[in-house]
């Protein structure tokens, strides 16, 4: 069985698309996923399955639509792919100062040229980003709330979801534990 991490886009944000994690876990278990566990309220799910990621995405999106009445995008990575996300972070070794943060946008597919152009022409102050396949790594040198580059994250549309570096590392750790 493969270990997967599913990142649900846009749930439990500012009171919208509310899903209780215990209910989500139960729904996914009854939908055929194994060893389901959730991490924090922002829609992070670890599980095991013999199905491939594309099939699982359709299953999970369908279950959420049917049970909760919410149409969202689910982005899935294997545990190995998630380990690669952590290993490939170009900002991981940087000692962060107060207010600085690292975030990763995980996309359903490699970013289009339109997205690349949008990010490259963004007014970014000292913020930095790096694109690696279907992930975009961000180093925010000021509060993410004040970052002009961060404001463009919403322009990635429903093909991406963003997590802070601590969450990414924790999900990787949980996936490794699940595989042991």
CSV table of C-alpha atoms in Angstrom, one decimal:
chain,number,residue,atom,x,y,z
A,1,UNK,CA,0.0,0.0,0.0
A,2,UNK,CA,1.2,3.5,-0.8
A,3,UNK,CA,1.2,6.3,1.7
A,4,UNK,CA,-0.3,9.6,0.5
A,5,UNK,CA,-0.7,13.2,1.7
A,6,UNK,CA,-3.8,15.0,0.5
A,7,UNK,CA,-3.9,18.8,0.7
A,8,UNK,CA,-7.4,20.2,0.6
A,9,UNK,CA,-7.6,23.6,-0.9
A,10,UNK,CA,-9.8,26.3,0.8
A,11,UNK,CA,-11.4,24.5,3.7
A,12,UNK,CA,-11.8,26.0,7.2
A,13,UNK,CA,-10.5,29.4,6.0
A,14,UNK,CA,-12.2,32.5,7.5
A,15,UNK,CA,-15.3,30.5,8.4
A,16,UNK,CA,-15.8,29.2,4.8
A,17,UNK,CA,-16.1,25.6,3.7
A,18,UNK,CA,-16.1,24.3,7.2
A,19,UNK,CA,-15.4,20.6,7.7
A,20,UNK,CA,-14.6,19.0,11.0
A,21,UNK,CA,-11.6,16.8,10.8
A,22,UNK,CA,-13.2,13.9,12.7
A,23,UNK,CA,-16.1,13.9,10.1
A,24,UNK,CA,-13.6,14.1,7.2
A,25,UNK,CA,-11.6,11.2,8.6
A,26,UNK,CA,-14.7,9.1,9.0
A,27,UNK,CA,-15.9,10.0,5.4
A,28,UNK,CA,-12.6,9.0,3.9
A,29,UNK,CA,-12.4,5.8,5.9
A,30,UNK,CA,-15.9,4.8,4.8
A,31,UNK,CA,-14.8,5.8,1.2
A,32,UNK,CA,-12.2,3.1,1.2
A,33,UNK,CA,-9.0,4.8,2.4
A,34,UNK,CA,-6.8,3.2,5.0
A,35,UNK,CA,-5.0,4.5,8.2
A,36,UNK,CA,-6.5,7.9,7.7
A,37,UNK,CA,-5.2,10.7,9.9
A,38,UNK,CA,-5.7,14.5,9.7
A,39,UNK,CA,-3.3,17.2,10.8
A,40,UNK,CA,-4.6,20.5,12.0
A,41,UNK,CA,-7.8,22.1,10.7
A,42,UNK,CA,-6.5,23.4,7.3
A,43,UNK,CA,-7.2,20.2,5.4
A,44,UNK,CA,-4.1,18.0,5.6
A,45,UNK,CA,-4.8,14.2,5.3
A,46,UNK,CA,-2.5,11.3,5.4
A,47,UNK,CA,-3.7,7.9,4.4
A,48,UNK,CA,-2.8,4.7,2.6
A,49,UNK,CA,-4.3,3.2,-0.5
A,50,UNK,CA,-3.5,0.9,-3.5
A,51,UNK,CA,-5.1,3.4,-5.9
A,52,UNK,CA,-3.1,5.9,-7.9
A,53,UNK,CA,-3.1,9.6,-7.1
A,54,UNK,CA,-5.3,10.7,-10.0
A,55,UNK,CA,-8.0,8.2,-9.0
A,56,UNK,CA,-7.7,9.1,-5.3
A,57,UNK,CA,-8.1,12.8,-6.1
A,58,UNK,CA,-11.4,12.1,-7.9
A,59,UNK,CA,-12.6,9.9,-5.1
A,60,UNK,CA,-11.8,12.4,-2.3
A,61,UNK,CA,-13.2,15.4,-4.2
A,62,UNK,CA,-16.4,13.4,-4.9
A,63,UNK,CA,-16.8,12.3,-1.3
A,64,UNK,CA,-16.4,15.9,0.0
A,65,UNK,CA,-18.9,17.1,-2.6
A,66,UNK,CA,-21.4,14.4,-1.7
A,67,UNK,CA,-21.1,14.4,2.1
A,68,UNK,CA,-20.2,18.1,2.8
A,69,UNK,CA,-21.7,19.8,-0.3
A,70,UNK,CA,-18.4,21.6,-0.9
A,71,UNK,CA,-16.6,21.6,-4.3
A,72,UNK,CA,-12.8,21.9,-3.6
A,73,UNK,CA,-9.6,21.0,-5.2
A,74,UNK,CA,-7.6,18.2,-3.6
A,75,UNK,CA,-3.8,17.9,-4.3
A,76,UNK,CA,-2.2,14.6,-3.6
A,77,UNK,CA,1.4,13.6,-3.3
A,78,UNK,CA,3.0,10.3,-2.3
A,79,UNK,CA,5.1,10.1,0.8
A,80,UNK,CA,8.2,9.9,-1.5
A,81,UNK,CA,7.1,13.0,-3.4
A,82,UNK,CA,6.6,14.8,-0.2
A,83,UNK,CA,10.0,13.9,1.1
A,84,UNK,CA,11.4,15.3,-2.2
A,85,UNK,CA,9.5,18.6,-1.6
A,86,UNK,CA,11.2,18.9,1.7
A,87,UNK,CA,14.6,17.9,0.4
A,88,UNK,CA,14.4,20.3,-2.6
A,89,UNK,CA,13.5,23.4,-0.6
A,90,UNK,CA,16.1,26.0,-1.6
A,91,UNK,CA,15.4,28.1,1.6
A,92,UNK,CA,15.5,25.3,4.2
A,93,UNK,CA,18.9,26.1,5.5
A,94,UNK,CA,18.3,29.8,6.0
A,95,UNK,CA,18.1,31.1,9.5
A,96,UNK,CA,14.9,33.0,9.6
A,97,UNK,CA,14.6,36.4,11.4
A,98,UNK,CA,11.5,37.6,13.1
A,99,UNK,CA,8.6,38.0,10.6
A,100,UNK,CA,10.3,35.9,7.9
A,101,UNK,CA,8.7,32.7,6.8
A,102,UNK,CA,8.9,29.9,4.2
A,103,UNK,CA,5.8,28.7,2.4
A,104,UNK,CA,5.3,26.1,-0.3
A,105,UNK,CA,2.5,26.2,-2.9
A,106,UNK,CA,1.7,22.7,-4.1
A,107,UNK,CA,0.0,22.6,-7.5
A,108,UNK,CA,-2.0,20.1,-9.4
A,109,UNK,CA,0.4,20.5,-12.4
A,110,UNK,CA,3.5,22.5,-13.2
A,111,UNK,CA,2.8,26.2,-13.3
A,112,UNK,CA,1.9,27.7,-16.6
A,113,UNK,CA,4.0,30.3,-18.3
A,114,UNK,CA,1.3,32.8,-17.3
A,115,UNK,CA,2.0,32.0,-13.6
A,116,UNK,CA,5.7,32.1,-14.1
A,117,UNK,CA,5.4,35.5,-15.8
A,118,UNK,CA,3.1,36.8,-13.0
A,119,UNK,CA,5.6,35.8,-10.3
A,120,UNK,CA,8.6,37.2,-12.2
A,121,UNK,CA,7.0,40.6,-12.7
A,122,UNK,CA,5.6,40.8,-9.2
A,123,UNK,CA,6.8,43.6,-7.0
A,124,UNK,CA,8.5,41.5,-4.4
A,125,UNK,CA,10.7,43.7,-2.3
A,126,UNK,CA,13.1,41.2,-0.8
A,127,UNK,CA,10.8,38.2,-1.0
A,128,UNK,CA,12.1,35.3,-3.1
A,129,UNK,CA,10.6,32.3,-4.8
A,130,UNK,CA,11.8,29.2,-6.7
A,131,UNK,CA,9.8,26.9,-8.9
A,132,UNK,CA,10.6,23.2,-8.8
A,133,UNK,CA,8.2,21.1,-10.9
A,134,UNK,CA,4.7,21.2,-9.3
A,135,UNK,CA,5.8,23.2,-6.3
A,136,UNK,CA,6.7,26.9,-5.7
A,137,UNK,CA,8.8,27.7,-2.7
A,138,UNK,CA,8.5,31.2,-1.2
A,139,UNK,CA,10.7,33.0,1.3
A,140,UNK,CA,8.9,36.0,2.7
A,141,UNK,CA,11.3,38.5,4.3
A,142,UNK,CA,8.5,40.3,6.0
A,143,UNK,CA,5.0,39.3,7.2
A,144,UNK,CA,3.2,37.2,4.6
A,145,UNK,CA,0.3,39.5,5.3
A,146,UNK,CA,2.2,42.5,4.0
A,147,UNK,CA,4.0,40.8,1.1
A,148,UNK,CA,3.2,42.0,-2.4
A,149,UNK,CA,4.4,38.7,-3.7
A,150,UNK,CA,2.1,36.8,-1.3
A,151,UNK,CA,-0.9,38.7,-2.7
A,152,UNK,CA,-0.3,37.0,-6.0
A,153,UNK,CA,-0.7,33.5,-4.5
A,154,UNK,CA,-4.5,33.9,-4.9
A,155,UNK,CA,-3.9,34.4,-8.6
A,156,UNK,CA,-2.6,30.8,-8.8
A,157,UNK,CA,-6.3,29.9,-8.8
A,158,UNK,CA,-7.8,26.6,-7.6
A,159,UNK,CA,-4.9,24.5,-8.9
A,160,UNK,CA,-2.7,25.3,-5.9
A,161,UNK,CA,-2.8,25.3,-2.1
A,162,UNK,CA,-0.2,26.8,0.1
A,163,UNK,CA,1.2,25.6,3.5
A,164,UNK,CA,3.8,27.0,5.8
A,165,UNK,CA,7.2,25.3,6.1
A,166,UNK,CA,6.4,23.9,9.6
A,167,UNK,CA,3.3,22.2,8.3
A,168,UNK,CA,5.2,20.8,5.3
A,169,UNK,CA,7.9,19.4,7.5
A,170,UNK,CA,5.4,17.9,10.0
A,171,UNK,CA,3.4,16.2,7.2
A,172,UNK,CA,6.6,14.7,5.9
A,173,UNK,CA,7.5,13.4,9.4
A,174,UNK,CA,4.0,11.9,9.9
A,175,UNK,CA,4.2,10.2,6.5
A,176,UNK,CA,7.5,8.6,7.4
A,177,UNK,CA,6.1,7.4,10.7
A,178,UNK,CA,3.1,5.9,8.9
A,179,UNK,CA,5.4,4.0,6.5
A,180,UNK,CA,7.5,2.6,9.3
